[in-house]
Amino acid sequence: LDEIDYLLTKKQTVLYNFFDWPLRASTEGAGSRLVVIGISNTINLPDRLQKSVESRMGSNRCIFQSYKVDDIVKILKTRLAERSALSVFDEGAITFAARKTAVLSGDIRKAFQICKGAAEYVMIQLQSKSSGRTERVVSISDVQKVSREMFSSVMTSAVARATSYE
């Protein structure tokens, strides 16, 4: 089960039942075996589990490193080339998206979201008569704008826009 860290709740009932399945399978059927694999994007998930849930988990852990900048650049270029969209992105825009992703999470899905958002932003700008934009290439500034919106929280935005009295 992927993204099990999103199933972490106060009572942890879902995770308890999920990790309890192998024990149930072995006691209910002769020779039955069930293996469950939980995938988490947080390395400290076992530390955040209740003892009852942790006791159901095996001790085998496989820790994968986050993507590095070069890896993300290569993946982005490959994906964009597959969709004949590589020429739409400035080289610097791809590198910036990769660097931003590597620093904040290393999650390649964030890099895809940034690139998609930047491309959509450029399309909106091109369709808007008032923007005056004519360039059809996604630039670093487009990626910066989108990533700023993606990674800044509502609270950070509120504090940044507040007056000194608020």
C-alpha atoms as a printed R data frame, in Angstrom:
    type eleno elety resid chain resno      x       y       z
1   ATOM     1    CA   LEU     A     1  0.000   0.000   0.000
2   ATOM     2    CA   ASP     A     2  1.546   3.263  -1.129
3   ATOM     3    CA   GLU     A     3  1.348   6.514   0.819
4   ATOM     4    CA   ILE     A     4  0.522   4.843   4.139
5   ATOM     5    CA   ASP     A     5  1.726   7.948   5.950
6   ATOM     6    CA   TYR     A     6 -1.532   9.575   4.785
7   ATOM     7    CA   LEU     A     7 -3.455   6.908   6.723
8   ATOM     8    CA   LEU     A     8 -1.886   7.969  10.002
9   ATOM     9    CA   THR     A     9 -4.726   9.089  12.264
10  ATOM    10    CA   LYS     A    10 -5.078   9.566  15.985
11  ATOM    11    CA   LYS     A    11 -6.513   6.077  16.583
12  ATOM    12    CA   GLN     A    12 -4.491   4.399  13.783
13  ATOM    13    CA   THR     A    13 -7.211   1.773  13.286
14  ATOM    14    CA   VAL     A    14 -6.712   1.482   9.533
15  ATOM    15    CA   LEU     A    15 -2.977   0.916   9.879
16  ATOM    16    CA   TYR     A    16 -3.511  -1.544  12.723
17  ATOM    17    CA   ASN     A    17 -5.916  -3.599  10.591
18  ATOM    18    CA   PHE     A    18 -3.662  -3.363   7.536
19  ATOM    19    CA   PHE     A    19 -0.632  -4.723   9.369
20  ATOM    20    CA   ASP     A    20 -2.803  -7.281  11.170
21  ATOM    21    CA   TRP     A    21 -3.847  -9.013   7.909
22  ATOM    22    CA   PRO     A    22 -0.792 -11.314   7.730
23  ATOM    23    CA   LEU     A    23 -1.441 -12.536  11.294
24  ATOM    24    CA   ARG     A    24 -5.098 -13.218  10.480
25  ATOM    25    CA   ALA     A    25 -4.219 -15.034   7.260
26  ATOM    26    CA   SER     A    26 -1.754 -17.333   9.003
27  ATOM    27    CA   THR     A    27 -4.208 -18.300  11.760
28  ATOM    28    CA   GLU     A    28 -7.281 -18.751   9.541
29  ATOM    29    CA   GLY     A    29 -5.941 -20.985   6.791
30  ATOM    30    CA   ALA     A    30 -3.588 -23.921   6.838
31  ATOM    31    CA   GLY     A    31 -0.401 -22.801   5.145
32  ATOM    32    CA   SER     A    32 -1.850 -19.440   4.113
33  ATOM    33    CA   ARG     A    33  0.648 -16.623   3.920
34  ATOM    34    CA   LEU     A    34  0.069 -12.998   3.235
35  ATOM    35    CA   VAL     A    35  2.712 -10.335   2.944
36  ATOM    36    CA   VAL     A    36  1.807  -6.665   3.124
37  ATOM    37    CA   ILE     A    37  4.138  -3.925   2.054
38  ATOM    38    CA   GLY     A    38  3.626  -0.373   3.201
39  ATOM    39    CA   ILE     A    39  5.268   2.498   1.370
40  ATOM    40    CA   SER     A    40  5.729   5.830   3.090
41  ATOM    41    CA   ASN     A    41  7.299   9.100   1.988
42  ATOM    42    CA   THR     A    42  8.356   9.853   5.547
43  ATOM    43    CA   ILE     A    43 11.321   8.094   7.069
44  ATOM    44    CA   ASN     A    44 10.071   8.453  10.643
45  ATOM    45    CA   LEU     A    45  6.701   6.748  10.204
46  ATOM    46    CA   PRO     A    46  7.560   3.803  12.519
47  ATOM    47    CA   ASP     A    47  8.460   6.284  15.267
48  ATOM    48    CA   ARG     A    48  5.034   7.911  14.985
49  ATOM    49    CA   LEU     A    49  3.067   4.661  15.300
50  ATOM    50    CA   GLN     A    50  1.367   3.429  18.430
51  ATOM    51    CA   LYS     A    51  3.014   0.386  20.011
52  ATOM    52    CA   SER     A    52  0.072  -1.838  19.039
53  ATOM    53    CA   VAL     A    53  0.519  -0.928  15.353
54  ATOM    54    CA   GLU     A    54  4.299  -1.065  15.479
55  ATOM    55    CA   SER     A    55  4.156  -4.572  16.942
56  ATOM    56    CA   ARG     A    56  2.295  -5.730  13.810
57  ATOM    57    CA   MET     A    57  4.967  -4.329  11.490
58  ATOM    58    CA   GLY     A    58  7.983  -6.334  10.503
59  ATOM    59    CA   SER     A    59 11.419  -4.977  11.164
60  ATOM    60    CA   ASN     A    60 12.610  -5.071   7.546
61  ATOM    61    CA   ARG     A    61 12.982  -1.596   6.109
62  ATOM    62    CA   CYS     A    62 14.126  -0.547   2.677
63  ATOM    63    CA   ILE     A    63 15.031   3.125   2.572
64  ATOM    64    CA   PHE     A    64 15.260   4.790  -0.828
65  ATOM    65    CA   GLN     A    65 17.139   8.043  -1.243
66  ATOM    66    CA   SER     A    66 15.367  11.107  -2.627
67  ATOM    67    CA   TYR     A    67 16.000  12.059  -6.220
68  ATOM    68    CA   LYS     A    68 18.988  14.324  -6.760
69  ATOM    69    CA   VAL     A    69 18.934  17.382  -9.051
70  ATOM    70    CA   ASP     A    70 20.613  15.569 -11.957
71  ATOM    71    CA   ASP     A    71 18.151  12.671 -11.670
72  ATOM    72    CA   ILE     A    72 15.169  15.011 -11.686
73  ATOM    73    CA   VAL     A    73 16.488  16.955 -14.689
74  ATOM    74    CA   LYS     A    74 16.982  13.719 -16.613
75  ATOM    75    CA   ILE     A    75 13.501  12.426 -15.737
76  ATOM    76    CA   LEU     A    76 11.841  15.745 -16.618
77  ATOM    77    CA   LYS     A    77 13.640  15.966 -19.952
78  ATOM    78    CA   THR     A    78 12.717  12.384 -20.802
79  ATOM    79    CA   ARG     A    79  9.041  12.899 -19.934
80  ATOM    80    CA   LEU     A    80  8.849  16.206 -21.784
81  ATOM    81    CA   ALA     A    81 10.552  14.709 -24.851
82  ATOM    82    CA   GLU     A    82  8.073  11.790 -24.842
83  ATOM    83    CA   ARG     A    83  5.284  14.345 -25.126
84  ATOM    84    CA   SER     A    84  7.107  16.515 -27.682
85  ATOM    85    CA   ALA     A    85  7.139  19.322 -25.125
86  ATOM    86    CA   LEU     A    86 10.852  19.634 -24.390
87  ATOM    87    CA   SER     A    87 11.196  22.606 -26.750
88  ATOM    88    CA   VAL     A    88  8.509  24.464 -24.783
89  ATOM    89    CA   PHE     A    89 10.735  24.637 -21.705
90  ATOM    90    CA   ASP     A    90 13.818  26.758 -21.315
91  ATOM    91    CA   GLU     A    91 16.790  24.703 -20.079
92  ATOM    92    CA   GLY     A    92 17.068  26.922 -17.003
93  ATOM    93    CA   ALA     A    93 13.378  26.415 -16.189
94  ATOM    94    CA   ILE     A    94 13.834  22.648 -16.070
95  ATOM    95    CA   THR     A    95 16.934  22.952 -13.906
96  ATOM    96    CA   PHE     A    96 15.196  25.386 -11.551
97  ATOM    97    CA   ALA     A    97 12.201  23.054 -11.169
98  ATOM    98    CA   ALA     A    98 14.595  20.177 -10.443
99  ATOM    99    CA   ARG     A    99 16.576  22.175  -7.868
100 ATOM   100    CA   LYS     A   100 13.439  23.414  -6.119
101 ATOM   101    CA   THR     A   101 12.055  19.873  -5.956
102 ATOM   102    CA   ALA     A   102 15.311  18.332  -4.740
103 ATOM   103    CA   VAL     A   103 15.657  20.878  -1.930
104 ATOM   104    CA   LEU     A   104 12.064  20.705  -0.715
105 ATOM   105    CA   SER     A   105 11.097  17.060  -1.079
106 ATOM   106    CA   GLY     A   106 12.922  15.018  -3.710
107 ATOM   107    CA   ASP     A   107  9.489  13.791  -4.805
108 ATOM   108    CA   ILE     A   108  9.410  13.656  -8.608
109 ATOM   109    CA   ARG     A   109  5.661  14.226  -8.608
110 ATOM   110    CA   LYS     A   110  6.277  17.749  -7.280
111 ATOM   111    CA   ALA     A   111  8.593  18.444 -10.222
112 ATOM   112    CA   PHE     A   112  5.872  17.264 -12.618
113 ATOM   113    CA   GLN     A   113  3.343  19.499 -10.864
114 ATOM   114    CA   ILE     A   114  5.649  22.504 -11.107
115 ATOM   115    CA   CYS     A   115  6.263  21.963 -14.822
116 ATOM   116    CA   LYS     A   116  2.601  21.373 -15.559
117 ATOM   117    CA   GLY     A   117  1.606  24.457 -13.579
118 ATOM   118    CA   ALA     A   118  4.231  26.599 -15.335
119 ATOM   119    CA   ALA     A   119  3.068  25.418 -18.773
120 ATOM   120    CA   GLU     A   120 -0.552  26.149 -17.851
121 ATOM   121    CA   TYR     A   121  0.453  29.582 -16.570
122 ATOM   122    CA   VAL     A   122  2.182  30.383 -19.885
123 ATOM   123    CA   MET     A   123 -0.874  29.190 -21.826
124 ATOM   124    CA   ILE     A   124 -3.151  31.455 -19.778
125 ATOM   125    CA   GLN     A   125 -0.769  34.367 -20.310
126 ATOM   126    CA   LEU     A   126 -0.738  33.759 -24.076
127 ATOM   127    CA   GLN     A   127 -4.541  33.614 -24.232
128 ATOM   128    CA   SER     A   128 -4.918  36.792 -22.197
129 ATOM   129    CA   LYS     A   129 -4.852  39.870 -24.422
130 ATOM   130    CA   SER     A   130 -3.905  42.112 -21.496
131 ATOM   131    CA   SER     A   131 -0.769  40.152 -20.538
132 ATOM   132    CA   GLY     A   132  1.110  41.188 -23.659
133 ATOM   133    CA   ARG     A   133  3.037  37.916 -23.589
134 ATOM   134    CA   THR     A   134  4.185  36.578 -26.954
135 ATOM   135    CA   GLU     A   135  6.932  34.147 -25.959
136 ATOM   136    CA   ARG     A   136  5.706  30.523 -25.953
137 ATOM   137    CA   VAL     A   137  8.570  29.159 -23.869
138 ATOM   138    CA   VAL     A   138  8.332  28.389 -20.155
139 ATOM   139    CA   SER     A   139 11.046  30.434 -18.447
140 ATOM   140    CA   ILE     A   140 12.656  30.355 -15.026
141 ATOM   141    CA   SER     A   141 10.398  33.196 -13.849
142 ATOM   142    CA   ASP     A   142  7.308  31.151 -14.802
143 ATOM   143    CA   VAL     A   143  8.589  28.187 -12.817
144 ATOM   144    CA   GLN     A   144  9.471  30.470  -9.889
145 ATOM   145    CA   LYS     A   145  5.981  31.931  -9.803
146 ATOM   146    CA   VAL     A   146  4.285  28.540  -9.868
147 ATOM   147    CA   SER     A   147  6.633  26.943  -7.343
148 ATOM   148    CA   ARG     A   148  6.204  29.896  -5.000
149 ATOM   149    CA   GLU     A   149  2.440  29.379  -5.089
150 ATOM   150    CA   MET     A   150  2.742  25.609  -4.694
151 ATOM   151    CA   PHE     A   151  5.153  25.531  -1.789
152 ATOM   152    CA   SER     A   152  4.003  28.502   0.225
153 ATOM   153    CA   SER     A   153  1.381  27.736   2.814
154 ATOM   154    CA   VAL     A   154 -1.723  29.784   3.467
155 ATOM   155    CA   MET     A   155 -0.268  30.871   6.800
156 ATOM   156    CA   THR     A   156  2.998  32.013   5.206
157 ATOM   157    CA   SER     A   157  1.071  33.991   2.605
158 ATOM   158    CA   ALA     A   158 -1.139  35.582   5.249
159 ATOM   159    CA   VAL     A   159  1.836  36.617   7.375
160 ATOM   160    CA   ALA     A   160  3.707  37.970   4.355
161 ATOM   161    CA   ARG     A   161  0.748  40.126   3.320
162 ATOM   162    CA   ALA     A   162 -0.163  41.305   6.818
163 ATOM   163    CA   THR     A   163  0.533  44.808   7.979
164 ATOM   164    CA   SER     A   164  2.865  45.341  10.911
165 ATOM   165    CA   TYR     A   165 -0.185  45.807  13.186
166 ATOM   166    CA   GLU     A   166 -1.851  42.543  12.203
